[in-house]
Each structure stands twice: as structure tokens, then as C-alpha cells.
């Protein structure tokens, strides 16, 4: 199978961050147009992308030093969302679940969380309709002391907006070594129960297998983001398989963050062996100067499991949080 054939395959994308999906030339132009103050030592030509495995998480996160400076208006957000959808279209992606942290947008624009959420929902819905790509939005909460407070603010805004069907799930992300207050898990469970939202948790990306177990047992995770550490334990892989919890595998991201170092084979090989459900996703494709097609190719290079690529689209649909399909 060559690159062109893989590019032409119909795809779904279940793990991608909005800012990591925007073309870097669009980001550069916006930063210049908005006269954003670029941090000292940040080179806009070379520091917006990560092309080699990072030596630390903070060096992988360098592009976010400037990504968090945009968008500074609703119109700028429109440009960002448009670029993201053009990139999805170029990969023949028929449906997408986009993640975004709404709180930083509210802070950056000095607007309420309700308004920030309205901005993102309306721009995603508009682009989804224009580009004929089904789209759901996943609200990201950062790990740490403020996780419960942030989740409450997001759910309050979600309710005030009339529980838009575009919002399909919740996500927990951020440094896995930082503990979150114990009530965080039960708040996620309650949100599932009360609002019917699905849950995905970034867990086991940096080796913390306990975070996968707590994502399942305390947060009610329907899917796990990355989950690379699961391969260290047959019990955990069996837990994921028996509960039919899908792992969002991001092969290129895992190499660039060093979640899987160059001496190791990719844990997805163990997931195949133990029948753990998984889908291939791209995480932050523009930051990786890459695309979902490249992640498929990387997966094939690591596994030679062609049959999984053929079954990928139906698995992406099976594990998607989107319920209201427009026919893709
Ligand atoms: Zn991610």
C-alpha cells in the first residue's frame, strides 16, 4: 500500500487538539497580525514544530509557548478552525472529535467561559457544515488542583448553552505526575450520568500505569488517550479488552514525546496481541509537520498489520462519541 492509497482511505479522527491541527504558517501569520509578544529565545521559523524526539516534556511543549497566545478574537478563531478543517479534508477525514481547552480562550480574550464555549461550538459547527465533515467537540480539563473547578465551569457553560449536541465528551490532560483532587473522578462520572457525555482520559502516556487504572475505575473512561504504559501489564490490557475500552494510539506523537523511546517497539504490537481495542490518531499533526496519513504509515511500519488499516474506519466509527451522524 503506498502513501497515496493510504491518504485516499476514508478516515475518522478521535484524538486531535485544535491548536495542534492548525497549519504553522497560519499560526505564524496570526501571531504577527495580532502583534503577539513572542517569548525571548523563541524562533518562529524553527520552534513551532517538533521533528525529533524531545529530551523532555517541556521541550516537546515549546510550541505551546506561542500557541497559547492565540486566538485573540472570534474572527481569529474562525481562521484557526478553517485551517484545521482544511487539513482534515486533505486527509480524507469524514468525521472528527476535536479537543480544546476552553478556559484559556476565555482568559486570553477576557470573556466568560460561556462565551468562549459558544465561540468554539459555533465555529466548529459552521466549519463542519461547510466542509461536510461530521464534528464533535471534546472539552479538555487540565490535571491539577483546579481540575474540579474547571470542570464545573465548563459544565455550567455547557448547560447554559442548552447542552449542544456538538459537545460529545470530556477529556483530562496535562502532566500525569501532577495529582488532581480526589473528587475529580467522581465529577467526571457524574457528568457522564447527568449529561450523557463520554469520557476520554490522557493516561499512561508517561509510564504511569496507575493513571490508566484510575481512568477506568474512578473516571469511567470510555477511551484512553495514548495508554502506552498499558503494555507493561497483561492485567491492565485485559481490563481494557474486557471493558471494551478503546486506546487512542498516536504513533508519531509517542515517538516525539519519547513516551516510546527509539530502542523500544511500539506498545500497539502488544495491544494487537492481547486484543485491546485501539484506533490510530494524530494528536498534534501540524506540530509534528505530519498528518493522520503519516500516522497510518508509521503504524504499518511498526506492525505490518495491514488488515487493521482496512478495519480502521469501522473501528473509528464504533468507538466514536459522535451520535448524530450526518451520513458519513
Ligand atoms: Zn493529546
PDB file of C-alpha atoms and ligand atoms in Angstrom:
ATOM      1  CA  UNK A   1       0.000   0.000   0.000  1.00  0.00           C
ATOM      2  CA  UNK A   2       1.531   3.320  -0.936  1.00  0.00           C
ATOM      3  CA  UNK A   3       1.186   6.742   0.669  1.00  0.00           C
ATOM      4  CA  UNK A   4      -1.335   7.890  -1.909  1.00  0.00           C
ATOM      5  CA  UNK A   5      -3.653   4.928  -1.274  1.00  0.00           C
ATOM      6  CA  UNK A   6      -3.449   5.495   2.477  1.00  0.00           C
ATOM      7  CA  UNK A   7      -4.156   9.200   2.043  1.00  0.00           C
ATOM      8  CA  UNK A   8      -7.262   8.360  -0.005  1.00  0.00           C
ATOM      9  CA  UNK A   9      -8.664   5.971   2.632  1.00  0.00           C
ATOM     10  CA  UNK A  10     -11.727   7.372   4.376  1.00  0.00           C
ATOM     11  CA  UNK A  11     -10.780   8.189   7.956  1.00  0.00           C
ATOM     12  CA  UNK A  12     -12.071   9.284  11.330  1.00  0.00           C
ATOM     13  CA  UNK A  13     -10.007  11.221  13.865  1.00  0.00           C
ATOM     14  CA  UNK A  14     -10.680  10.617  17.562  1.00  0.00           C
ATOM     15  CA  UNK A  15      -7.707  12.305  19.222  1.00  0.00           C
ATOM     16  CA  UNK A  16      -6.606  15.672  17.920  1.00  0.00           C
ATOM     17  CA  UNK A  17      -6.088  19.019  19.664  1.00  0.00           C
ATOM     18  CA  UNK A  18      -7.403  22.070  17.822  1.00  0.00           C
ATOM     19  CA  UNK A  19      -4.200  24.113  18.163  1.00  0.00           C
ATOM     20  CA  UNK A  20      -2.087  21.176  17.012  1.00  0.00           C
ATOM     21  CA  UNK A  21      -4.148  20.785  13.851  1.00  0.00           C
ATOM     22  CA  UNK A  22      -3.712  24.338  12.536  1.00  0.00           C
ATOM     23  CA  UNK A  23      -1.093  24.882   9.836  1.00  0.00           C
ATOM     24  CA  UNK A  24       2.006  26.512  11.257  1.00  0.00           C
ATOM     25  CA  UNK A  25       2.105  29.197   8.540  1.00  0.00           C
ATOM     26  CA  UNK A  26      -1.403  30.250   9.636  1.00  0.00           C
ATOM     27  CA  UNK A  27      -0.187  30.427  13.250  1.00  0.00           C
ATOM     28  CA  UNK A  28       2.853  32.499  12.253  1.00  0.00           C
ATOM     29  CA  UNK A  29       0.679  34.969  10.328  1.00  0.00           C
ATOM     30  CA  UNK A  30      -1.795  35.304  13.187  1.00  0.00           C
ATOM     31  CA  UNK A  31       0.963  35.917  15.727  1.00  0.00           C
ATOM     32  CA  UNK A  32       2.392  38.658  13.520  1.00  0.00           C
ATOM     33  CA  UNK A  33      -1.017  40.181  12.652  1.00  0.00           C
ATOM     34  CA  UNK A  34      -2.083  40.249  16.291  1.00  0.00           C
ATOM     35  CA  UNK A  35       1.285  41.724  17.320  1.00  0.00           C
ATOM     36  CA  UNK A  36       1.665  38.981  19.913  1.00  0.00           C
ATOM     37  CA  UNK A  37       4.694  39.292  22.140  1.00  0.00           C
ATOM     38  CA  UNK A  38       6.886  36.332  21.196  1.00  0.00           C
ATOM     39  CA  UNK A  39       8.878  34.984  24.184  1.00  0.00           C
ATOM     40  CA  UNK A  40      12.609  35.764  24.124  1.00  0.00           C
ATOM     41  CA  UNK A  41      14.546  32.922  22.526  1.00  0.00           C
ATOM     42  CA  UNK A  42      11.556  31.591  20.580  1.00  0.00           C
ATOM     43  CA  UNK A  43      12.297  31.223  16.876  1.00  0.00           C
ATOM     44  CA  UNK A  44       9.051  31.347  14.876  1.00  0.00           C
ATOM     45  CA  UNK A  45      10.680  29.548  11.947  1.00  0.00           C
ATOM     46  CA  UNK A  46      12.054  26.556  13.812  1.00  0.00           C
ATOM     47  CA  UNK A  47      10.334  26.324  17.221  1.00  0.00           C
ATOM     48  CA  UNK A  48       6.734  25.831  16.072  1.00  0.00           C
ATOM     49  CA  UNK A  49       7.351  22.240  15.043  1.00  0.00           C
ATOM     50  CA  UNK A  50       8.877  19.188  16.710  1.00  0.00           C
ATOM     51  CA  UNK A  51      10.706  16.943  14.294  1.00  0.00           C
ATOM     52  CA  UNK A  52      12.977  14.912  16.607  1.00  0.00           C
ATOM     53  CA  UNK A  53      12.192  13.079  19.844  1.00  0.00           C
ATOM     54  CA  UNK A  54      12.164  15.697  22.595  1.00  0.00           C
ATOM     55  CA  UNK A  55      14.541  15.257  25.530  1.00  0.00           C
ATOM     56  CA  UNK A  56      11.828  16.340  27.975  1.00  0.00           C
ATOM     57  CA  UNK A  57       8.114  17.026  28.054  1.00  0.00           C
ATOM     58  CA  UNK A  58       8.809  20.739  28.420  1.00  0.00           C
ATOM     59  CA  UNK A  59      10.870  20.799  25.236  1.00  0.00           C
ATOM     60  CA  UNK A  60       8.059  18.938  23.410  1.00  0.00           C
ATOM     61  CA  UNK A  61       5.663  21.590  24.709  1.00  0.00           C
ATOM     62  CA  UNK A  62       7.767  24.523  23.431  1.00  0.00           C
ATOM     63  CA  UNK A  63       5.367  25.365  20.536  1.00  0.00           C
ATOM     64  CA  UNK A  64       2.633  25.995  23.129  1.00  0.00           C
ATOM     65  CA  UNK A  65       4.628  28.973  24.427  1.00  0.00           C
ATOM     66  CA  UNK A  66       3.163  30.813  21.444  1.00  0.00           C
ATOM     67  CA  UNK A  67       0.109  28.653  20.633  1.00  0.00           C
ATOM     68  CA  UNK A  68      -1.423  29.835  23.876  1.00  0.00           C
ATOM     69  CA  UNK A  69      -1.165  33.464  22.674  1.00  0.00           C
ATOM     70  CA  UNK A  70      -3.855  32.910  20.018  1.00  0.00           C
ATOM     71  CA  UNK A  71      -6.703  33.384  19.093  1.00  0.00           C
ATOM     72  CA  UNK A  72      -7.314  36.889  20.363  1.00  0.00           C
ATOM     73  CA  UNK A  73     -10.697  37.375  18.687  1.00  0.00           C
ATOM     74  CA  UNK A  74     -13.608  35.344  17.360  1.00  0.00           C
ATOM     75  CA  UNK A  75     -12.510  36.134  13.825  1.00  0.00           C
ATOM     76  CA  UNK A  76      -9.041  34.788  14.572  1.00  0.00           C
ATOM     77  CA  UNK A  77     -10.657  31.640  15.970  1.00  0.00           C
ATOM     78  CA  UNK A  78     -12.566  31.319  12.696  1.00  0.00           C
ATOM     79  CA  UNK A  79      -9.265  31.383  10.763  1.00  0.00           C
ATOM     80  CA  UNK A  80      -7.823  28.721  13.090  1.00  0.00           C
ATOM     81  CA  UNK A  81     -10.843  26.421  12.764  1.00  0.00           C
ATOM     82  CA  UNK A  82     -10.899  26.874   8.980  1.00  0.00           C
ATOM     83  CA  UNK A  83      -7.227  25.871   8.712  1.00  0.00           C
ATOM     84  CA  UNK A  84      -7.901  22.835  10.931  1.00  0.00           C
ATOM     85  CA  UNK A  85     -10.786  21.667   8.730  1.00  0.00           C
ATOM     86  CA  UNK A  86      -8.799  22.180   5.513  1.00  0.00           C
ATOM     87  CA  UNK A  87      -6.123  19.925   6.989  1.00  0.00           C
ATOM     88  CA  UNK A  88      -8.749  17.313   7.926  1.00  0.00           C
ATOM     89  CA  UNK A  89     -10.156  17.444   4.423  1.00  0.00           C
ATOM     90  CA  UNK A  90      -6.713  16.895   2.890  1.00  0.00           C
ATOM     91  CA  UNK A  91      -6.536  13.592   4.813  1.00  0.00           C
ATOM     92  CA  UNK A  92      -9.977  12.411   3.668  1.00  0.00           C
ATOM     93  CA  UNK A  93     -11.231  12.589   7.243  1.00  0.00           C
ATOM     94  CA  UNK A  94     -15.013  12.143   7.283  1.00  0.00           C
ATOM     95  CA  UNK A  95     -15.549  12.792  10.976  1.00  0.00           C
ATOM     96  CA  UNK A  96     -13.508  14.328  13.766  1.00  0.00           C
ATOM     97  CA  UNK A  97     -13.612  14.811  17.504  1.00  0.00           C
ATOM     98  CA  UNK A  98     -11.683  17.998  18.249  1.00  0.00           C
ATOM     99  CA  UNK A  99     -10.293  18.742  21.703  1.00  0.00           C
ATOM    100  CA  UNK A 100      -9.922  22.183  23.076  1.00  0.00           C
ATOM    101  CA  UNK A 101      -9.303  23.810  26.412  1.00  0.00           C
ATOM    102  CA  UNK A 102     -11.985  26.481  26.542  1.00  0.00           C
ATOM    103  CA  UNK A 103     -10.713  28.144  29.718  1.00  0.00           C
ATOM    104  CA  UNK A 104      -7.522  29.541  28.208  1.00  0.00           C
ATOM    105  CA  UNK A 105      -9.600  31.048  25.401  1.00  0.00           C
ATOM    106  CA  UNK A 106     -11.831  32.791  27.964  1.00  0.00           C
ATOM    107  CA  UNK A 107      -8.794  34.119  29.847  1.00  0.00           C
ATOM    108  CA  UNK A 108      -6.961  35.242  26.706  1.00  0.00           C
ATOM    109  CA  UNK A 109      -9.979  37.159  25.399  1.00  0.00           C
ATOM    110  CA  UNK A 110     -11.260  38.366  28.750  1.00  0.00           C
ATOM    111  CA  UNK A 111     -14.654  36.781  28.108  1.00  0.00           C
ATOM    112  CA  UNK A 112     -16.766  34.400  30.178  1.00  0.00           C
ATOM    113  CA  UNK A 113     -16.359  30.629  29.873  1.00  0.00           C
ATOM    114  CA  UNK A 114     -19.934  30.573  28.495  1.00  0.00           C
ATOM    115  CA  UNK A 115     -18.994  32.930  25.692  1.00  0.00           C
ATOM    116  CA  UNK A 116     -15.710  31.149  24.934  1.00  0.00           C
ATOM    117  CA  UNK A 117     -17.592  27.869  24.644  1.00  0.00           C
ATOM    118  CA  UNK A 118     -20.157  29.493  22.378  1.00  0.00           C
ATOM    119  CA  UNK A 119     -17.337  30.794  20.132  1.00  0.00           C
ATOM    120  CA  UNK A 120     -15.794  27.357  19.711  1.00  0.00           C
ATOM    121  CA  UNK A 121     -19.080  25.480  19.272  1.00  0.00           C
ATOM    122  CA  UNK A 122     -20.353  27.942  16.662  1.00  0.00           C
ATOM    123  CA  UNK A 123     -17.094  27.995  14.657  1.00  0.00           C
ATOM    124  CA  UNK A 124     -16.764  24.192  14.724  1.00  0.00           C
ATOM    125  CA  UNK A 125     -20.413  23.746  13.679  1.00  0.00           C
ATOM    126  CA  UNK A 126     -20.019  26.281  10.886  1.00  0.00           C
ATOM    127  CA  UNK A 127     -16.833  24.671   9.511  1.00  0.00           C
ATOM    128  CA  UNK A 128     -18.333  21.180   9.882  1.00  0.00           C
ATOM    129  CA  UNK A 129     -21.275  22.162   7.727  1.00  0.00           C
ATOM    130  CA  UNK A 130     -19.221  23.955   5.080  1.00  0.00           C
ATOM    131  CA  UNK A 131     -16.672  21.162   4.721  1.00  0.00           C
ATOM    132  CA  UNK A 132     -19.162  18.297   5.184  1.00  0.00           C
ATOM    133  CA  UNK A 133     -17.073  16.744   7.950  1.00  0.00           C
ATOM    134  CA  UNK A 134     -19.051  15.495  10.960  1.00  0.00           C
ATOM    135  CA  UNK A 135     -17.548  17.094  14.045  1.00  0.00           C
ATOM    136  CA  UNK A 136     -17.808  16.671  17.793  1.00  0.00           C
ATOM    137  CA  UNK A 137     -16.113  18.746  20.449  1.00  0.00           C
ATOM    138  CA  UNK A 138     -14.342  17.274  23.481  1.00  0.00           C
ATOM    139  CA  UNK A 139     -13.787  19.649  26.397  1.00  0.00           C
ATOM    140  CA  UNK A 140     -10.323  19.305  27.891  1.00  0.00           C
ATOM    141  CA  UNK A 141      -9.717  19.764  31.613  1.00  0.00           C
ATOM    142  CA  UNK A 142      -6.111  20.111  32.838  1.00  0.00           C
ATOM    143  CA  UNK A 143      -4.790  17.873  35.595  1.00  0.00           C
ATOM    144  CA  UNK A 144      -4.016  19.612  38.876  1.00  0.00           C
ATOM    145  CA  UNK A 145      -5.571  21.412  41.833  1.00  0.00           C
ATOM    146  CA  UNK A 146      -8.043  23.359  39.718  1.00  0.00           C
ATOM    147  CA  UNK A 147      -9.407  20.401  37.722  1.00  0.00           C
ATOM    148  CA  UNK A 148     -12.738  20.197  39.658  1.00  0.00           C
ATOM    149  CA  UNK A 149     -13.279  23.952  39.443  1.00  0.00           C
ATOM    150  CA  UNK A 150     -12.533  23.991  35.708  1.00  0.00           C
ATOM    151  CA  UNK A 151     -14.817  21.032  35.051  1.00  0.00           C
ATOM    152  CA  UNK A 152     -17.662  22.722  36.944  1.00  0.00           C
ATOM    153  CA  UNK A 153     -17.156  25.941  34.938  1.00  0.00           C
ATOM    154  CA  UNK A 154     -17.219  24.010  31.656  1.00  0.00           C
ATOM    155  CA  UNK A 155     -20.319  22.020  32.579  1.00  0.00           C
ATOM    156  CA  UNK A 156     -22.055  25.204  33.736  1.00  0.00           C
ATOM    157  CA  UNK A 157     -21.355  26.811  30.344  1.00  0.00           C
ATOM    158  CA  UNK A 158     -22.447  23.623  28.537  1.00  0.00           C
ATOM    159  CA  UNK A 159     -25.788  23.674  30.378  1.00  0.00           C
ATOM    160  CA  UNK A 160     -26.298  27.407  29.773  1.00  0.00           C
ATOM    161  CA  UNK A 161     -25.752  26.886  26.049  1.00  0.00           C
ATOM    162  CA  UNK A 162     -28.570  24.308  26.087  1.00  0.00           C
ATOM    163  CA  UNK A 163     -26.326  21.195  26.024  1.00  0.00           C
ATOM    164  CA  UNK A 164     -25.337  21.463  22.330  1.00  0.00           C
ATOM    165  CA  UNK A 165     -25.120  18.068  20.648  1.00  0.00           C
ATOM    166  CA  UNK A 166     -21.762  19.098  19.113  1.00  0.00           C
ATOM    167  CA  UNK A 167     -20.199  18.650  22.560  1.00  0.00           C
ATOM    168  CA  UNK A 168     -19.700  14.917  22.857  1.00  0.00           C
ATOM    169  CA  UNK A 169     -17.177  14.328  25.600  1.00  0.00           C
ATOM    170  CA  UNK A 170     -14.764  15.324  28.325  1.00  0.00           C
ATOM    171  CA  UNK A 171     -11.020  14.845  28.467  1.00  0.00           C
ATOM    172  CA  UNK A 172      -8.400  15.094  31.195  1.00  0.00           C
ATOM    173  CA  UNK A 173      -4.943  16.127  30.000  1.00  0.00           C
ATOM    174  CA  UNK A 174      -1.650  17.544  31.246  1.00  0.00           C
ATOM    175  CA  UNK A 175       1.296  16.424  33.304  1.00  0.00           C
ATOM    176  CA  UNK A 176       0.463  12.942  34.618  1.00  0.00           C
ATOM    177  CA  UNK A 177       2.759  13.341  37.622  1.00  0.00           C
ATOM    178  CA  UNK A 178       0.551  16.121  38.990  1.00  0.00           C
ATOM    179  CA  UNK A 179      -2.202  14.730  41.213  1.00  0.00           C
ATOM    180  CA  UNK A 180      -5.754  16.042  40.914  1.00  0.00           C
ATOM    181  CA  UNK A 181      -8.109  16.323  43.910  1.00  0.00           C
ATOM    182  CA  UNK A 182      -9.834  13.003  44.631  1.00  0.00           C
ATOM    183  CA  UNK A 183     -13.282  14.395  43.811  1.00  0.00           C
ATOM    184  CA  UNK A 184     -12.215  14.893  40.146  1.00  0.00           C
ATOM    185  CA  UNK A 185     -13.023  11.308  39.166  1.00  0.00           C
ATOM    186  CA  UNK A 186     -16.500  11.350  40.684  1.00  0.00           C
ATOM    187  CA  UNK A 187     -17.223  14.674  38.944  1.00  0.00           C
ATOM    188  CA  UNK A 188     -16.407  13.057  35.594  1.00  0.00           C
ATOM    189  CA  UNK A 189     -18.653  10.097  36.475  1.00  0.00           C
ATOM    190  CA  UNK A 190     -21.449  12.443  37.481  1.00  0.00           C
ATOM    191  CA  UNK A 191     -21.118  14.382  34.201  1.00  0.00           C
ATOM    192  CA  UNK A 192     -21.462  11.118  32.262  1.00  0.00           C
ATOM    193  CA  UNK A 193     -24.540  10.215  34.208  1.00  0.00           C
ATOM    194  CA  UNK A 194     -26.245  13.575  34.179  1.00  0.00           C
ATOM    195  CA  UNK A 195     -25.381  14.826  30.690  1.00  0.00           C
ATOM    196  CA  UNK A 196     -24.643  11.648  28.749  1.00  0.00           C
ATOM    197  CA  UNK A 197     -21.173  12.935  27.867  1.00  0.00           C
ATOM    198  CA  UNK A 198     -18.471  10.373  27.103  1.00  0.00           C
ATOM    199  CA  UNK A 199     -15.074  10.391  28.777  1.00  0.00           C
ATOM    200  CA  UNK A 200     -11.554  10.002  27.446  1.00  0.00           C
ATOM    201  CA  UNK A 201      -8.513  10.410  29.687  1.00  0.00           C
ATOM    202  CA  UNK A 202      -4.895  11.094  28.669  1.00  0.00           C
ATOM    203  CA  UNK A 203      -3.372   8.319  30.763  1.00  0.00           C
ATOM    204  CA  UNK A 204      -0.317   6.103  30.801  1.00  0.00           C
ATOM    205  CA  UNK A 205       1.496   8.277  28.273  1.00  0.00           C
ATOM    206  CA  UNK A 206       4.463   8.920  30.530  1.00  0.00           C
ATOM    207  CA  UNK A 207       4.637   5.499  32.119  1.00  0.00           C
ATOM    208  CA  UNK A 208       2.065   5.936  34.889  1.00  0.00           C
ATOM    209  CA  UNK A 209       0.100   2.707  34.650  1.00  0.00           C
ATOM    210  CA  UNK A 210      -1.913   3.660  37.778  1.00  0.00           C
ATOM    211  CA  UNK A 211      -3.377   6.560  35.826  1.00  0.00           C
ATOM    212  CA  UNK A 212      -4.900   4.096  33.352  1.00  0.00           C
ATOM    213  CA  UNK A 213      -6.434   2.039  36.144  1.00  0.00           C
ATOM    214  CA  UNK A 214      -7.880   5.126  37.832  1.00  0.00           C
ATOM    215  CA  UNK A 215      -9.120   6.485  34.475  1.00  0.00           C
ATOM    216  CA  UNK A 216     -11.163   3.294  34.099  1.00  0.00           C
ATOM    217  CA  UNK A 217     -12.281   2.757  37.684  1.00  0.00           C
ATOM    218  CA  UNK A 218     -12.613   6.321  39.005  1.00  0.00           C
ATOM    219  CA  UNK A 219     -13.311   8.446  35.909  1.00  0.00           C
ATOM    220  CA  UNK A 220     -15.414   5.956  33.946  1.00  0.00           C
ATOM    221  CA  UNK A 221     -13.201   6.360  30.875  1.00  0.00           C
ATOM    222  CA  UNK A 222     -14.786   5.144  27.634  1.00  0.00           C
ATOM    223  CA  UNK A 223     -11.471   5.596  25.852  1.00  0.00           C
ATOM    224  CA  UNK A 224      -7.845   6.135  26.894  1.00  0.00           C
ATOM    225  CA  UNK A 225      -5.564   8.685  25.238  1.00  0.00           C
ATOM    226  CA  UNK A 226      -2.146   7.150  24.422  1.00  0.00           C
ATOM    227  CA  UNK A 227      -2.199   4.456  27.138  1.00  0.00           C
ATOM    228  CA  UNK A 228       1.272   3.297  26.124  1.00  0.00           C
ATOM    229  CA  UNK A 229       2.064   2.126  29.689  1.00  0.00           C
ATOM    230  CA  UNK A 230      -0.757  -0.459  29.486  1.00  0.00           C
ATOM    231  CA  UNK A 231       1.582  -2.756  27.557  1.00  0.00           C
ATOM    232  CA  UNK A 232       3.620  -3.243  30.760  1.00  0.00           C
ATOM    233  CA  UNK A 233       0.796  -5.174  32.384  1.00  0.00           C
ATOM    234  CA  UNK A 234      -1.210  -8.061  30.976  1.00  0.00           C
ATOM    235  CA  UNK A 235      -3.866  -7.385  33.673  1.00  0.00           C
ATOM    236  CA  UNK A 236      -4.336  -3.808  32.507  1.00  0.00           C
ATOM    237  CA  UNK A 237      -4.518  -4.864  28.860  1.00  0.00           C
ATOM    238  CA  UNK A 238      -7.138  -7.457  29.846  1.00  0.00           C
ATOM    239  CA  UNK A 239      -9.064  -4.809  31.768  1.00  0.00           C
ATOM    240  CA  UNK A 240      -9.196  -2.614  28.644  1.00  0.00           C
ATOM    241  CA  UNK A 241     -10.142  -5.547  26.430  1.00  0.00           C
ATOM    242  CA  UNK A 242     -12.824  -6.918  28.774  1.00  0.00           C
ATOM    243  CA  UNK A 243     -14.444  -3.488  29.259  1.00  0.00           C
ATOM    244  CA  UNK A 244     -14.123  -2.744  25.523  1.00  0.00           C
ATOM    245  CA  UNK A 245     -12.200   0.479  26.244  1.00  0.00           C
ATOM    246  CA  UNK A 246     -10.508   1.775  23.130  1.00  0.00           C
ATOM    247  CA  UNK A 247      -6.963   3.166  23.230  1.00  0.00           C
ATOM    248  CA  UNK A 248      -6.286   6.228  21.068  1.00  0.00           C
ATOM    249  CA  UNK A 249      -2.875   5.296  19.697  1.00  0.00           C
ATOM    250  CA  UNK A 250      -0.814   8.212  18.339  1.00  0.00           C
ATOM    251  CA  UNK A 251       2.332   6.567  16.878  1.00  0.00           C
ATOM    252  CA  UNK A 252       4.236   9.682  15.743  1.00  0.00           C
ATOM    253  CA  UNK A 253       3.394  11.688  18.853  1.00  0.00           C
ATOM    254  CA  UNK A 254       4.555   8.818  21.086  1.00  0.00           C
ATOM    255  CA  UNK A 255       7.981   8.857  19.421  1.00  0.00           C
ATOM    256  CA  UNK A 256       8.336  12.641  19.503  1.00  0.00           C
ATOM    257  CA  UNK A 257       7.372  12.932  23.182  1.00  0.00           C
ATOM    258  CA  UNK A 258       9.586   9.944  23.971  1.00  0.00           C
ATOM    259  CA  UNK A 259       6.597   8.154  25.533  1.00  0.00           C
ATOM    260  CA  UNK A 260       8.051   5.298  23.482  1.00  0.00           C
ATOM    261  CA  UNK A 261      11.791   5.631  23.052  1.00  0.00           C
ATOM    262  CA  UNK A 262      13.690   4.685  19.910  1.00  0.00           C
ATOM    263  CA  UNK A 263      15.011   1.433  21.380  1.00  0.00           C
ATOM    264  CA  UNK A 264      11.514   0.087  22.110  1.00  0.00           C
ATOM    265  CA  UNK A 265       8.973  -1.385  19.739  1.00  0.00           C
ATOM    266  CA  UNK A 266       5.618   0.361  19.854  1.00  0.00           C
ATOM    267  CA  UNK A 267       3.163  -0.942  22.522  1.00  0.00           C
ATOM    268  CA  UNK A 268       0.443  -1.175  19.854  1.00  0.00           C
ATOM    269  CA  UNK A 269       2.084  -4.507  18.948  1.00  0.00           C
ATOM    270  CA  UNK A 270       1.150  -5.767  22.442  1.00  0.00           C
ATOM    271  CA  UNK A 271      -2.349  -4.302  22.060  1.00  0.00           C
ATOM    272  CA  UNK A 272      -2.794  -6.365  18.887  1.00  0.00           C
ATOM    273  CA  UNK A 273      -1.509  -9.487  20.657  1.00  0.00           C
ATOM    274  CA  UNK A 274      -3.891  -9.001  23.599  1.00  0.00           C
ATOM    275  CA  UNK A 275      -6.885  -7.856  21.532  1.00  0.00           C
ATOM    276  CA  UNK A 276      -7.012  -4.428  23.165  1.00  0.00           C
ATOM    277  CA  UNK A 277      -9.272  -2.222  21.026  1.00  0.00           C
ATOM    278  CA  UNK A 278      -7.435   0.747  19.504  1.00  0.00           C
ATOM    279  CA  UNK A 279      -7.676   3.405  16.824  1.00  0.00           C
ATOM    280  CA  UNK A 280      -4.873   5.394  15.185  1.00  0.00           C
ATOM    281  CA  UNK A 281      -4.946   9.148  15.830  1.00  0.00           C
ATOM    282  CA  UNK A 282      -2.613  12.073  15.203  1.00  0.00           C
ATOM    283  CA  UNK A 283      -2.686  14.195  18.423  1.00  0.00           C
ATOM    284  CA  UNK A 284      -0.933  17.358  17.088  1.00  0.00           C
ATOM    285  CA  UNK A 285      -0.229  16.687  13.400  1.00  0.00           C
ATOM    286  CA  UNK A 286       0.832  20.206  12.332  1.00  0.00           C
ATOM    287  CA  UNK A 287       3.258  20.496  15.245  1.00  0.00           C
ATOM    288  CA  UNK A 288       4.730  17.187  14.054  1.00  0.00           C
ATOM    289  CA  UNK A 289       4.869  18.504  10.419  1.00  0.00           C
ATOM    290  CA  UNK A 290       2.758  15.448   9.800  1.00  0.00           C
ATOM    291  CA  UNK A 291      -0.765  14.127   9.227  1.00  0.00           C
ATOM    292  CA  UNK A 292      -3.056  11.229  10.078  1.00  0.00           C
ATOM    293  CA  UNK A 293      -1.874   9.542   6.857  1.00  0.00           C
ATOM    294  CA  UNK A 294       1.698   9.620   8.231  1.00  0.00           C
ATOM    295  CA  UNK A 295       0.463   8.051  11.488  1.00  0.00           C
ATOM    296  CA  UNK A 296      -1.159   5.234   9.493  1.00  0.00           C
ATOM    297  CA  UNK A 297       2.132   4.728   7.629  1.00  0.00           C
ATOM    298  CA  UNK A 298       4.097   4.752  10.885  1.00  0.00           C
ATOM    299  CA  UNK A 299       1.656   2.215  12.360  1.00  0.00           C
ATOM    300  CA  UNK A 300       2.108  -0.022   9.329  1.00  0.00           C
ATOM    301  CA  UNK A 301       5.890   0.338   9.503  1.00  0.00           C
ATOM    302  CA  UNK A 302       5.838  -0.755  13.163  1.00  0.00           C
ATOM    303  CA  UNK A 303       3.320  -3.597  12.846  1.00  0.00           C
ATOM    304  CA  UNK A 304       2.884  -4.656   9.192  1.00  0.00           C
ATOM    305  CA  UNK A 305      -0.741  -5.207  10.236  1.00  0.00           C
ATOM    306  CA  UNK A 306      -2.432  -4.136   7.023  1.00  0.00           C
ATOM    307  CA  UNK A 307      -5.748  -5.692   7.973  1.00  0.00           C
ATOM    308  CA  UNK A 308      -6.027  -3.219  10.883  1.00  0.00           C
ATOM    309  CA  UNK A 309      -5.728  -0.299   8.487  1.00  0.00           C
ATOM    310  CA  UNK A 310      -8.555  -1.728   6.404  1.00  0.00           C
ATOM    311  CA  UNK A 311     -10.702  -2.095   9.533  1.00  0.00           C
ATOM    312  CA  UNK A 312      -9.656   1.286  10.961  1.00  0.00           C
ATOM    313  CA  UNK A 313     -12.572   3.346   9.695  1.00  0.00           C
ATOM    314  CA  UNK A 314     -15.224   0.999  11.049  1.00  0.00           C
ATOM    315  CA  UNK A 315     -13.394   0.887  14.392  1.00  0.00           C
ATOM    316  CA  UNK A 316     -13.151   4.669  14.480  1.00  0.00           C
ATOM    317  CA  UNK A 317     -16.911   4.815  13.955  1.00  0.00           C
ATOM    318  CA  UNK A 318     -17.558   2.127  16.542  1.00  0.00           C
ATOM    319  CA  UNK A 319     -15.637   3.957  19.274  1.00  0.00           C
ATOM    320  CA  UNK A 320     -16.604   7.492  18.280  1.00  0.00           C
ATOM    321  CA  UNK A 321     -18.502   9.658  20.774  1.00  0.00           C
ATOM    322  CA  UNK A 322     -20.492  11.287  17.960  1.00  0.00           C
ATOM    323  CA  UNK A 323     -24.075  10.072  17.890  1.00  0.00           C
ATOM    324  CA  UNK A 324     -25.787  12.375  15.408  1.00  0.00           C
ATOM    325  CA  UNK A 325     -24.230  11.310  12.125  1.00  0.00           C
ATOM    326  CA  UNK A 326     -24.899  13.362   9.037  1.00  0.00           C
ATOM    327  CA  UNK A 327     -24.316  10.404   6.803  1.00  0.00           C
ATOM    328  CA  UNK A 328     -20.554   9.797   6.683  1.00  0.00           C
TER     329      UNK A 328
HETATM  330 ZN1  LIG B   1      -3.411  14.529  23.268  1.00  0.00          ZN
END
